[in-house]
């Protein structure tokens, strides 16, 4: 922020604090807003609220006659917060280590401005602005190598190139989890970017099983179609592609590739023949190798289309002058002024997870499979590899196993590359993330997931079954529709109802999955005949036609009644389960019914019975007191019959409780209380 705005009395009175000390105290958010008209730092706080989209809700709250108490607090960034970072991986980190410890010296501060809303009936709501990082002048020498801190003009790619080269060199030398086993083969087609000086235009190269390092590009196509390769332009692309004819994002990617000392670049629009379905399926099936083998993935993270470009000019740190009144007045004015550098704290969620690029379903496998990705985000550069996620300003430096690429789970790369018992959990974390993303063509739902499916197949040594896994089939069939809306989108055509892929919207994985569940024992007596999937073209890439799943298990009818989990819930499909015919005793007491369920679509009328088939049972030992209270629950699939005999569609999932009773010692095996009839059925 520019300008010569002075500081208000409260901002000018700020001193570097003890941890959690509160400075500003405004009786209302509107008071902070009024102060921001003449105080530069208050204006920065308000902009932080704007970045988090909190200004209008807070003003609306106060227009109703209530007040949002607003305060500013600060804490030192101490050494303990960076103790796990690698020594000497970044000179900037030494500044953090110097200011930490039990009695930290002034250095880096995290400053948070928040508003507390007190509701009419006692409910509290807290809204926080984007946190700020203050860098005092006694450690500014530590940030001299980072233009995004010290520059007096917007930071360009050229001034950012040294830190990119540092990240790349550190990763290739010091991160064994990011290393390749050898020089990988090139994809079937790549862009030869030409010499580093740009004296020749790039051209499309048909490779011949050559081995060489290359870069890839992750980008948003946008509403318009960028420059692409088609059957009738393939020969022209091989002769040359004038750099000026490329959309800006592609031009930037070519330039970045040259600056990083690489010769080859893979861009989907140019390296796949877009009007040749056979070539498209072949290349889509090879995505697992293309992104797994890339030396570096260039991500146009903030771009909404191919013309937005990768590059951004990033604003350097803001400079705030504090006039210290406790310095003797006989001192020169320059000795009484302290320059503090101020930046908004980098947000992995805001800059990466909620970026335009990360809304695309295709991009999930690109970012997951690539060993290292350079993000050109809205506010600064980010480095993401199988070891860690790092921001250009050095504030964010998070180990990859605690970082996130999606709203529902940890980064999947380390788990998938190294395997382990959490690999099925990692799959469902990925599915939950993927199902929240957008696809321009709904028919691409299998294809956009094919690369990571193949990679997972090789790591887990398991067989994919239309988005589920053969070894875990009885558990995987219990996925849940997570669409939070009364009006649910129709199922996708030609995809079996028993697969989550048929849902055009968000889904959640089964409650019983992998390690760390609350169930001590489980079993399944249901038999399944896993079909040979009838792909219409390339397996895992094309569509499915007439795919059926045969099950043999215990079936019975139940009743389901809508039962909100909290008082104001109006858009859920959560229901209680009752026996059929009805039993009045189940309507009494705090735990009515015999279980619960969720429907893929709107629940049926309460008096209409629903078929269910038992998939398995799990023992639930409450509070760890297995000898005091243990119960079994039957996990069931909810079905509706078609017009064909013994043929059903999936309509939901749920569980039915079968308690042993209090103070009973559990029997060695599960009870046989499901009381259904054994049937052989087909689910379409």
XYZ file of C-alpha atoms in Angstrom:
684
model
C 0.000 0.000 0.000
C 1.354 3.388 -0.914
C 0.774 6.827 0.468
C 1.891 8.920 3.425
C -0.905 8.139 5.853
C 0.150 8.620 9.461
C -0.524 6.134 12.254
C -3.317 6.436 14.766
C -2.493 6.765 18.459
C -3.007 3.052 19.168
C -0.872 1.885 16.242
C 1.883 4.365 17.079
C 1.870 3.095 20.676
C 2.516 -0.505 19.637
C 5.632 -2.128 21.139
C 7.026 -5.558 20.368
C 5.074 -7.706 22.768
C 5.223 -10.633 25.015
C 3.314 -13.577 23.492
C -0.435 -13.020 23.002
C -0.354 -9.435 24.290
C -3.316 -7.390 23.002
C -2.784 -3.927 21.544
C -5.720 -2.435 19.680
C -9.075 -2.463 21.425
C -12.011 -1.182 19.384
C -15.517 -1.399 20.769
C -16.854 -2.046 17.262
C -15.599 -3.033 13.826
C -16.930 0.273 12.514
C -14.425 2.091 14.755
C -11.550 0.259 13.042
C -13.059 1.125 9.665
C -13.253 4.819 10.641
C -9.647 4.787 11.875
C -8.490 3.211 8.608
C -9.371 6.429 6.760
C -6.368 8.196 8.274
C -4.204 5.387 9.725
C -2.134 3.338 7.324
C -1.792 0.300 9.581
C -5.517 0.215 10.410
C -6.162 0.299 6.661
C -3.896 -2.753 6.258
C -5.933 -4.536 8.959
C -9.162 -3.729 7.096
C -7.653 -5.018 3.844
C -6.887 -8.247 5.701
C -10.586 -8.563 6.536
C -11.397 -7.881 2.872
C -9.072 -10.689 1.753
C -11.035 -13.116 3.951
C -14.387 -11.660 2.770
C -15.415 -10.672 6.303
C -16.125 -6.939 5.858
C -19.731 -7.139 4.643
C -20.802 -9.786 7.222
C -19.321 -7.658 10.025
C -20.945 -4.457 8.787
C -24.249 -6.266 8.407
C -23.924 -7.559 11.957
C -23.382 -4.048 13.291
C -26.194 -2.577 11.177
C -28.523 -4.820 13.181
C -27.662 -2.827 16.290
C -24.968 -5.094 17.729
C -21.233 -4.531 18.013
C -18.323 -6.658 16.865
C -15.575 -6.142 19.443
C -12.312 -5.827 17.490
C -8.781 -6.231 18.802
C -5.224 -6.727 17.567
C -2.822 -9.209 19.139
C 0.702 -10.266 18.278
C 3.126 -13.050 19.072
C 6.721 -13.781 18.241
C 7.484 -16.430 15.676
C 9.688 -18.591 17.871
C 12.327 -21.152 16.995
C 10.094 -24.036 18.023
C 7.877 -23.301 15.036
C 10.740 -24.003 12.628
C 12.679 -26.638 14.576
C 11.882 -29.332 12.014
C 13.126 -27.348 9.048
C 16.358 -28.532 7.421
C 19.476 -26.684 8.524
C 20.947 -24.266 5.990
C 18.340 -25.112 3.333
C 17.490 -21.415 3.130
C 19.560 -18.524 4.530
C 16.333 -16.751 5.464
C 15.502 -19.414 8.052
C 18.427 -18.359 10.231
C 16.499 -15.189 11.062
C 13.680 -17.274 12.501
C 16.101 -19.312 14.591
C 17.701 -16.171 16.022
C 14.451 -14.675 17.295
C 13.063 -17.824 18.923
C 13.460 -19.538 22.235
C 11.947 -19.099 25.683
C 12.919 -15.397 25.736
C 12.812 -14.365 22.092
C 14.439 -11.147 20.972
C 12.530 -8.801 18.654
C 12.349 -10.133 15.136
C 9.379 -11.592 13.312
C 5.884 -11.122 14.663
C 2.603 -12.644 13.605
C -0.060 -9.967 14.075
C -3.736 -10.902 14.033
C -6.744 -8.589 13.940
C -10.017 -10.240 14.877
C -13.633 -9.298 15.565
C -15.774 -11.049 18.161
C -19.522 -11.067 17.485
C -21.724 -11.677 20.519
C -25.103 -13.075 19.480
C -28.437 -12.133 21.006
C -28.779 -15.537 22.689
C -25.180 -15.827 23.781
C -23.665 -17.399 20.691
C -20.182 -16.209 19.731
C -18.779 -15.746 16.264
C -15.146 -14.835 15.621
C -13.835 -13.408 12.351
C -10.138 -12.937 11.699
C -8.389 -10.821 9.101
C -5.556 -12.308 7.074
C -2.650 -12.429 9.589
C 0.312 -10.107 9.075
C 4.017 -10.793 9.475
C 6.039 -7.881 10.889
C 9.793 -7.889 10.278
C 11.687 -5.402 12.461
C 14.766 -3.553 11.333
C 17.121 -5.564 13.582
C 16.678 -8.650 11.390
C 16.094 -6.969 8.037
C 19.619 -7.892 7.019
C 18.393 -11.488 6.981
C 15.839 -10.759 4.268
C 18.120 -8.805 1.947
C 18.326 -11.840 -0.344
C 14.547 -11.939 -0.785
C 13.300 -9.178 -3.110
C 9.701 -9.831 -2.070
C 10.681 -8.368 1.326
C 13.119 -5.584 0.561
C 12.341 -4.459 -3.029
C 10.997 -0.959 -3.551
C 9.176 -1.879 -6.749
C 7.008 -4.863 -7.842
C 8.890 -8.157 -7.936
C 9.187 -9.755 -11.392
C 10.143 -13.250 -12.529
C 13.692 -12.112 -13.284
C 14.229 -10.948 -9.705
C 12.599 -14.166 -8.417
C 14.745 -16.485 -10.548
C 17.540 -16.934 -7.933
C 15.170 -18.325 -5.312
C 13.603 -20.670 -7.909
C 17.050 -21.970 -8.807
C 17.824 -22.366 -5.094
C 14.624 -24.393 -4.520
C 15.343 -26.599 -7.523
C 18.966 -27.209 -6.588
C 18.148 -27.926 -2.940
C 15.395 -30.354 -3.922
C 17.477 -32.312 -6.421
C 20.460 -32.568 -4.053
C 18.892 -32.943 -0.607
C 15.431 -34.531 -0.974
C 15.762 -38.300 -1.496
C 11.969 -38.657 -1.680
C 11.966 -36.338 -4.718
C 14.807 -38.031 -6.576
C 14.380 -40.008 -9.785
C 15.855 -43.451 -10.330
C 17.401 -42.267 -13.601
C 16.834 -39.993 -16.564
C 13.224 -40.749 -17.626
C 11.952 -41.272 -21.172
C 10.372 -38.304 -22.880
C 6.631 -38.338 -23.619
C 5.694 -39.296 -27.176
C 5.529 -35.611 -28.180
C 7.117 -32.584 -26.516
C 7.720 -28.931 -27.304
C 11.364 -28.212 -28.099
C 11.581 -24.701 -26.615
C 14.639 -23.752 -28.649
C 17.895 -22.136 -27.481
C 18.001 -20.136 -24.217
C 18.480 -16.843 -26.088
C 15.189 -17.325 -27.962
C 16.873 -17.067 -31.366
C 14.674 -19.895 -32.667
C 10.966 -20.498 -32.228
C 9.786 -23.614 -30.411
C 8.482 -26.585 -32.373
C 6.703 -29.884 -31.734
C 9.103 -32.811 -31.533
C 8.181 -36.459 -32.078
C 10.431 -38.367 -29.706
C 11.905 -41.794 -30.310
C 12.147 -43.250 -26.815
C 14.751 -40.605 -26.008
C 15.643 -40.006 -22.369
C 15.947 -36.453 -21.121
C 14.613 -34.165 -18.392
C 11.573 -32.090 -19.301
C 9.009 -29.719 -17.782
C 5.211 -29.921 -17.809
C 2.528 -27.248 -17.567
C -0.608 -27.312 -15.403
C -3.088 -24.658 -16.485
C -6.740 -23.715 -16.889
C -8.083 -23.781 -20.432
C -10.840 -21.322 -19.596
C -13.984 -20.677 -21.612
C -12.110 -20.236 -24.880
C -10.046 -22.970 -26.502
C -6.303 -22.112 -26.569
C -4.051 -22.867 -29.500
C -4.176 -26.653 -30.001
C -2.734 -29.347 -32.243
C -5.142 -31.078 -34.630
C -4.698 -33.595 -37.417
C -4.429 -30.887 -40.060
C -1.939 -28.767 -38.057
C 0.357 -31.533 -36.801
C 2.915 -31.113 -39.597
C 2.946 -27.327 -39.171
C 3.582 -27.667 -35.430
C 6.602 -29.874 -36.179
C 8.077 -27.203 -38.440
C 7.740 -24.426 -35.903
C 5.380 -22.549 -33.594
C 5.912 -18.773 -33.629
C 6.220 -17.733 -30.002
C 3.890 -14.789 -30.575
C 1.120 -17.124 -31.770
C 0.981 -18.904 -28.412
C -1.377 -17.753 -25.653
C 0.387 -15.897 -22.877
C 0.441 -18.817 -20.409
C 2.167 -21.037 -23.004
C 4.661 -18.276 -23.850
C 5.520 -17.862 -20.180
C 5.966 -21.621 -19.779
C 8.388 -21.703 -22.734
C 10.377 -18.826 -21.256
C 10.498 -20.436 -17.775
C 11.646 -23.741 -19.264
C 14.498 -21.993 -21.054
C 15.548 -20.088 -17.918
C 15.667 -23.323 -15.923
C 18.067 -24.821 -18.446
C 15.634 -27.387 -19.875
C 15.074 -28.132 -23.536
C 11.660 -29.779 -23.547
C 8.174 -28.873 -22.346
C 4.925 -30.862 -22.380
C 1.639 -28.959 -22.816
C -1.560 -30.976 -23.203
C -3.150 -28.679 -25.795
C -0.135 -28.916 -28.121
C 1.194 -32.424 -27.452
C -2.119 -34.293 -27.802
C -3.950 -34.354 -31.140
C -7.200 -32.893 -29.880
C -9.514 -34.119 -32.671
C -8.168 -37.691 -32.695
C -10.026 -39.767 -30.073
C -7.577 -42.658 -30.327
C -4.584 -40.391 -29.735
C -6.418 -38.579 -26.930
C -7.168 -41.850 -25.106
C -3.590 -43.067 -25.577
C -2.111 -39.870 -24.124
C -4.673 -39.698 -21.299
C -3.658 -43.229 -20.317
C -0.021 -42.103 -20.258
C -0.641 -39.166 -17.883
C 0.663 -41.244 -14.980
C 4.092 -41.432 -16.644
C 4.084 -37.912 -18.075
C 3.604 -36.229 -14.693
C 5.391 -38.830 -12.587
C 8.530 -38.387 -14.703
C 8.487 -34.611 -15.133
C 11.542 -32.838 -13.738
C 9.440 -29.831 -12.770
C 5.770 -28.992 -13.175
C 5.036 -25.333 -13.946
C 1.651 -24.383 -12.457
C -0.229 -21.304 -13.689
C -2.030 -21.373 -10.350
C -3.678 -17.941 -10.408
C -4.614 -17.947 -14.107
C -8.245 -18.528 -15.077
C -7.473 -19.151 -18.769
C -4.612 -19.571 -21.213
C -4.296 -15.820 -21.802
C -3.802 -14.847 -18.137
C -0.206 -16.034 -18.112
C 1.964 -17.580 -15.436
C 3.839 -14.443 -14.420
C 2.565 -11.978 -11.860
C 4.287 -8.882 -10.549
C 4.255 -9.329 -6.792
C 4.061 -6.434 -4.369
C 7.008 -6.296 -1.976
C 6.598 -5.832 1.765
C 4.917 -2.656 2.980
C 7.050 -0.281 5.046
C 5.691 1.207 8.259
C 7.555 3.942 10.166
C 7.198 3.905 13.955
C 8.353 6.976 15.901
C 9.559 5.780 19.296
C 8.641 8.360 21.931
C 10.845 6.790 24.617
C 14.025 7.645 22.700
C 15.621 10.856 24.049
C 14.537 13.861 22.020
C 18.151 14.993 21.694
C 18.733 12.042 19.343
C 18.483 12.568 15.619
C 15.079 11.961 14.088
C 16.483 9.011 12.105
C 17.433 7.324 15.400
C 13.897 7.715 16.698
C 12.275 6.075 13.639
C 12.003 2.317 13.269
C 11.209 0.848 9.866
C 9.063 -2.259 10.013
C 8.420 -4.441 6.962
C 4.898 -5.866 6.785
C 3.484 -8.657 4.628
C 0.297 -10.678 4.777
C 1.027 -14.159 6.063
C 1.130 -16.642 3.166
C -1.887 -18.914 3.044
C -1.574 -22.318 1.448
C -5.346 -22.636 1.551
C -6.042 -19.207 0.078
C -3.231 -19.031 -2.478
C -3.125 -22.678 -3.601
C -6.169 -24.700 -2.563
C -8.744 -22.071 -3.485
C -6.950 -20.933 -6.636
C -8.549 -21.140 -10.101
C -6.197 -23.996 -11.045
C -7.118 -26.158 -8.062
C -10.801 -26.086 -8.979
C -10.089 -28.313 -12.009
C -10.522 -32.068 -11.648
C -7.786 -32.842 -14.194
C -5.226 -30.887 -12.168
C -5.484 -33.054 -9.041
C -3.540 -35.929 -10.563
C -1.043 -33.545 -12.151
C -0.135 -31.931 -8.824
C -0.241 -35.230 -6.940
C 1.949 -37.207 -9.339
C 4.547 -34.501 -10.029
C 7.526 -34.737 -7.685
C 7.999 -30.964 -7.693
C 5.748 -28.089 -8.757
C 6.469 -24.364 -9.071
C 3.268 -22.412 -8.334
C 2.746 -18.960 -9.808
C 0.095 -17.912 -7.283
C -1.711 -14.592 -6.940
C 0.443 -13.153 -4.150
C 3.830 -14.881 -4.554
C 5.625 -18.015 -5.750
C 5.233 -21.332 -3.922
C 7.396 -24.435 -4.153
C 5.718 -27.815 -3.663
C 7.559 -31.124 -3.721
C 7.372 -34.544 -2.084
C 9.405 -33.091 0.803
C 7.737 -29.762 1.597
C 5.709 -26.689 0.583
C 7.537 -23.347 0.773
C 6.526 -19.748 0.072
C 8.676 -17.134 -1.627
C 8.771 -14.921 1.464
C 10.103 -17.844 3.555
C 7.295 -17.722 6.127
C 5.582 -20.930 4.993
C 7.823 -23.982 5.131
C 5.615 -26.986 5.768
C 6.608 -30.671 5.559
C 4.719 -32.328 2.732
C 3.086 -34.925 4.969
C 1.269 -32.165 6.870
C 0.530 -30.003 3.845
C -2.733 -30.130 1.915
C -3.644 -30.117 -1.758
C -7.337 -30.373 -1.200
C -10.063 -29.571 1.314
C -10.329 -33.090 2.678
C -6.920 -34.526 3.402
C -3.121 -34.369 3.509
C -0.949 -34.197 0.432
C -1.116 -37.581 -1.230
C 2.242 -37.634 -2.980
C 4.370 -38.948 -0.074
C 1.827 -41.665 0.767
C 1.461 -42.823 -2.811
C 5.174 -42.734 -3.583
C 6.178 -44.615 -0.443
C 3.080 -46.779 0.125
C 2.171 -47.995 3.607
C -0.953 -49.061 5.378
C -2.631 -45.661 4.933
C -2.758 -45.989 1.170
C -6.500 -46.805 0.992
C -7.253 -43.852 3.245
C -5.155 -41.726 0.895
C -7.264 -42.934 -2.033
C -10.507 -41.837 -0.400
C -9.002 -38.495 0.640
C -8.184 -38.006 -3.021
C -11.691 -39.071 -4.140
C -13.321 -36.614 -1.741
C -11.129 -33.823 -3.109
C -11.641 -34.873 -6.735
C -15.434 -35.033 -6.431
C -15.496 -31.384 -5.304
C -13.742 -30.210 -8.489
C -15.192 -29.162 -11.824
C -15.126 -31.010 -15.138
C -16.091 -29.345 -18.405
C -16.969 -32.733 -19.919
C -18.717 -35.095 -17.507
C -17.648 -37.974 -19.746
C -14.041 -37.307 -18.647
C -14.701 -38.357 -15.047
C -12.795 -41.648 -15.339
C -10.147 -40.210 -17.674
C -9.218 -37.285 -15.416
C -8.547 -39.795 -12.645
C -6.869 -42.484 -14.756
C -3.254 -41.473 -14.128
C -3.513 -41.565 -10.365
C -5.651 -44.742 -10.553
C -2.876 -46.524 -12.457
C -0.246 -45.240 -10.053
C -2.306 -46.381 -7.067
C -2.941 -49.761 -8.726
C 0.786 -50.388 -9.007
C 1.524 -49.254 -5.449
C -1.357 -51.140 -3.790
C -1.101 -54.161 -6.129
C -4.887 -54.157 -6.301
C -7.490 -54.096 -9.088
C -9.556 -50.939 -9.720
C -13.314 -51.522 -9.996
C -15.007 -48.356 -11.355
C -13.560 -46.075 -8.679
C -13.494 -48.797 -5.982
C -10.907 -51.489 -5.213
C -11.346 -55.252 -5.424
C -9.588 -56.031 -2.157
C -11.687 -53.483 -0.267
C -14.914 -53.857 -2.230
C -17.291 -54.564 0.669
C -16.024 -51.467 2.464
C -15.728 -49.271 -0.626
C -19.355 -49.889 -1.607
C -20.346 -47.900 1.510
C -19.318 -44.497 0.062
C -21.698 -41.601 0.786
C -23.228 -38.824 -1.305
C -22.155 -35.516 0.257
C -24.213 -33.102 -1.856
C -25.539 -30.506 0.599
C -28.653 -29.554 -1.324
C -32.279 -30.617 -1.474
C -32.097 -30.567 -5.285
C -29.529 -33.194 -6.221
C -28.044 -33.467 -9.708
C -29.059 -36.521 -11.743
C -26.717 -39.494 -11.864
C -24.291 -39.695 -14.754
C -25.430 -42.011 -17.513
C -23.852 -45.406 -18.220
C -22.028 -45.500 -14.873
C -23.227 -48.145 -12.395
C -25.153 -46.819 -9.390
C -22.885 -48.756 -7.016
C -19.923 -46.564 -8.044
C -19.407 -43.089 -6.555
C -18.416 -41.950 -10.065
C -22.138 -41.957 -10.943
C -22.690 -38.986 -8.590
C -22.281 -35.594 -10.248
C -21.175 -33.878 -7.072
C -19.184 -34.288 -3.839
C -18.943 -37.675 -2.136
C -17.330 -38.963 1.056
C -15.554 -42.234 1.633
C -16.849 -45.075 3.801
C -16.842 -44.616 7.551
C -15.082 -47.980 7.880
C -11.818 -47.525 6.052
C -8.205 -48.381 6.663
C -6.273 -48.003 9.865
C -7.384 -45.866 12.785
C -11.116 -46.634 12.765
C -12.952 -47.207 16.026
C -13.846 -50.779 15.151
C -11.872 -53.570 16.800
C -13.166 -56.495 14.698
C -15.023 -56.832 11.435
C -16.190 -59.546 9.097
C -18.117 -60.010 5.874
C -20.056 -63.049 4.751
C -21.438 -61.472 1.585
C -20.123 -62.923 -1.664
C -19.316 -60.748 -4.675
C -18.687 -61.556 -8.300
C -16.488 -58.710 -9.528
C -17.225 -58.236 -13.206
C -14.858 -57.693 -16.085
C -15.607 -54.026 -16.651
C -17.128 -53.365 -20.093
C -15.113 -50.309 -21.116
C -16.283 -48.720 -24.348
C -12.680 -47.941 -25.326
C -9.351 -47.628 -23.504
C -9.654 -49.126 -19.967
C -9.867 -46.519 -17.194
C -10.176 -43.776 -19.821
C -13.428 -44.348 -21.686
C -16.989 -44.914 -20.460
C -18.731 -48.004 -19.115
C -21.716 -49.682 -20.698
C -24.004 -52.120 -18.876
C -21.733 -52.814 -15.907
C -23.352 -55.104 -13.317
C -22.248 -56.280 -9.871
C -23.476 -59.641 -8.554
C -23.833 -60.066 -4.789
C -25.007 -62.917 -2.588
C -25.981 -61.942 0.948
C -28.667 -61.449 3.557
C -31.440 -59.048 2.578
C -34.448 -57.577 4.332
C -36.736 -54.572 4.206
C -36.497 -51.583 6.548
C -38.177 -48.208 7.011
C -36.307 -44.889 6.920
C -37.495 -41.560 8.327
C -35.825 -38.162 7.915
C -33.922 -37.234 11.057
C -31.881 -33.988 11.091
C -28.645 -34.180 13.057
C -29.021 -30.592 14.306
C -32.073 -28.323 14.712
C -31.628 -26.058 11.675
C -30.560 -28.760 9.199
C -32.853 -28.651 6.161
C -30.788 -30.018 3.290
C -29.651 -33.409 4.567
C -30.599 -36.899 3.455
C -29.766 -38.327 6.881
C -32.419 -40.759 8.149
C -33.110 -43.047 11.069
C -33.677 -46.738 10.347
C -36.640 -48.700 11.749
C -37.748 -52.300 11.423
C -40.428 -53.298 8.954
C -43.227 -53.848 9.824
C -42.990 -50.927 12.318
C -42.291 -51.528 15.997
C -43.674 -48.818 18.300
C -41.005 -49.502 20.933
C -38.365 -48.144 18.558
C -40.013 -44.719 18.650
C -39.285 -44.262 22.380
C -36.181 -43.225 24.286
C -33.218 -41.025 23.343
C -31.855 -43.410 20.700
C -34.876 -44.065 18.540
C -34.652 -46.529 15.702
C -32.208 -49.355 15.080
C -29.636 -47.442 13.043
C -29.136 -44.635 10.555
C -28.610 -44.195 6.829
C -28.042 -41.645 4.080
C -29.631 -41.650 0.644
C -27.972 -40.811 -2.640
C -31.110 -38.931 -3.680
C -34.172 -37.654 -1.793
C -35.343 -40.085 0.922
C -38.448 -42.156 0.084
C -41.782 -41.574 1.891
C -41.543 -42.738 5.556
C -44.122 -45.500 5.114
C -42.425 -46.968 2.029
C -40.143 -49.945 2.818
C -36.596 -50.014 1.468
C -34.545 -53.092 0.599
C -31.093 -53.462 2.098
C -28.343 -56.055 1.776
C -25.798 -56.734 4.507
C -22.230 -56.108 3.352
C -20.486 -56.814 6.641
C -20.482 -56.234 10.374
C -18.102 -54.414 12.702
C -17.626 -54.584 16.453
C -17.685 -51.233 18.215
C -16.087 -51.181 21.678
C -17.220 -47.981 23.361
C -14.733 -45.970 25.467
C -12.223 -48.821 25.120
C -14.191 -50.900 27.648
C -14.616 -53.988 25.521
C -15.589 -56.147 28.493
C -18.198 -53.644 29.640
C -20.051 -52.533 26.528
C -19.500 -53.892 23.065
C -21.896 -53.817 20.145
C -21.973 -54.932 16.550
C -23.350 -52.944 13.689
C -24.351 -54.320 10.310
C -23.254 -52.206 7.351
C -25.848 -52.241 4.604
C -26.414 -51.031 1.080
C -29.842 -49.510 0.379
C -31.471 -50.689 -2.839
C -34.519 -50.176 -5.008
C -35.750 -52.914 -7.356
C -35.891 -52.475 -11.114
C -38.504 -54.161 -13.283
C -36.244 -57.178 -13.713
C -36.232 -60.025 -11.244
C -33.510 -59.820 -8.549
C -32.094 -56.649 -10.108
C -31.587 -53.477 -8.054
C -30.132 -49.987 -8.107
C -28.148 -48.524 -5.248
C -29.977 -45.634 -3.510
C -27.900 -45.210 -0.324
C -26.022 -46.817 2.561
C -26.348 -47.151 6.305
C -25.894 -49.317 9.375
C -28.130 -51.298 11.717
C -27.205 -51.733 15.381
C -27.271 -55.131 17.067
C -26.127 -54.609 20.698
C -24.820 -57.346 22.946
C -26.062 -55.460 26.004
C -24.377 -53.843 28.973
C -22.016 -55.902 31.159
C -22.115 -58.836 28.768
C -18.876 -60.458 27.719
C -18.708 -60.414 23.899
C -18.873 -63.742 22.150
C -15.869 -64.741 19.999
C -17.741 -63.939 16.792
C -20.523 -61.597 15.664
C -24.152 -62.296 16.541
C -26.403 -63.764 13.901
C -29.223 -61.294 14.403
C -29.622 -59.709 10.968
C -32.625 -62.018 10.349
C -32.674 -61.568 6.620
C -33.088 -63.997 3.772
C -30.104 -65.130 1.690
C -30.449 -63.918 -1.909
C -28.401 -63.620 -5.072
C -28.935 -60.236 -6.724
C -27.571 -57.988 -9.447
C -26.911 -54.274 -8.906
C -26.737 -52.065 -11.979
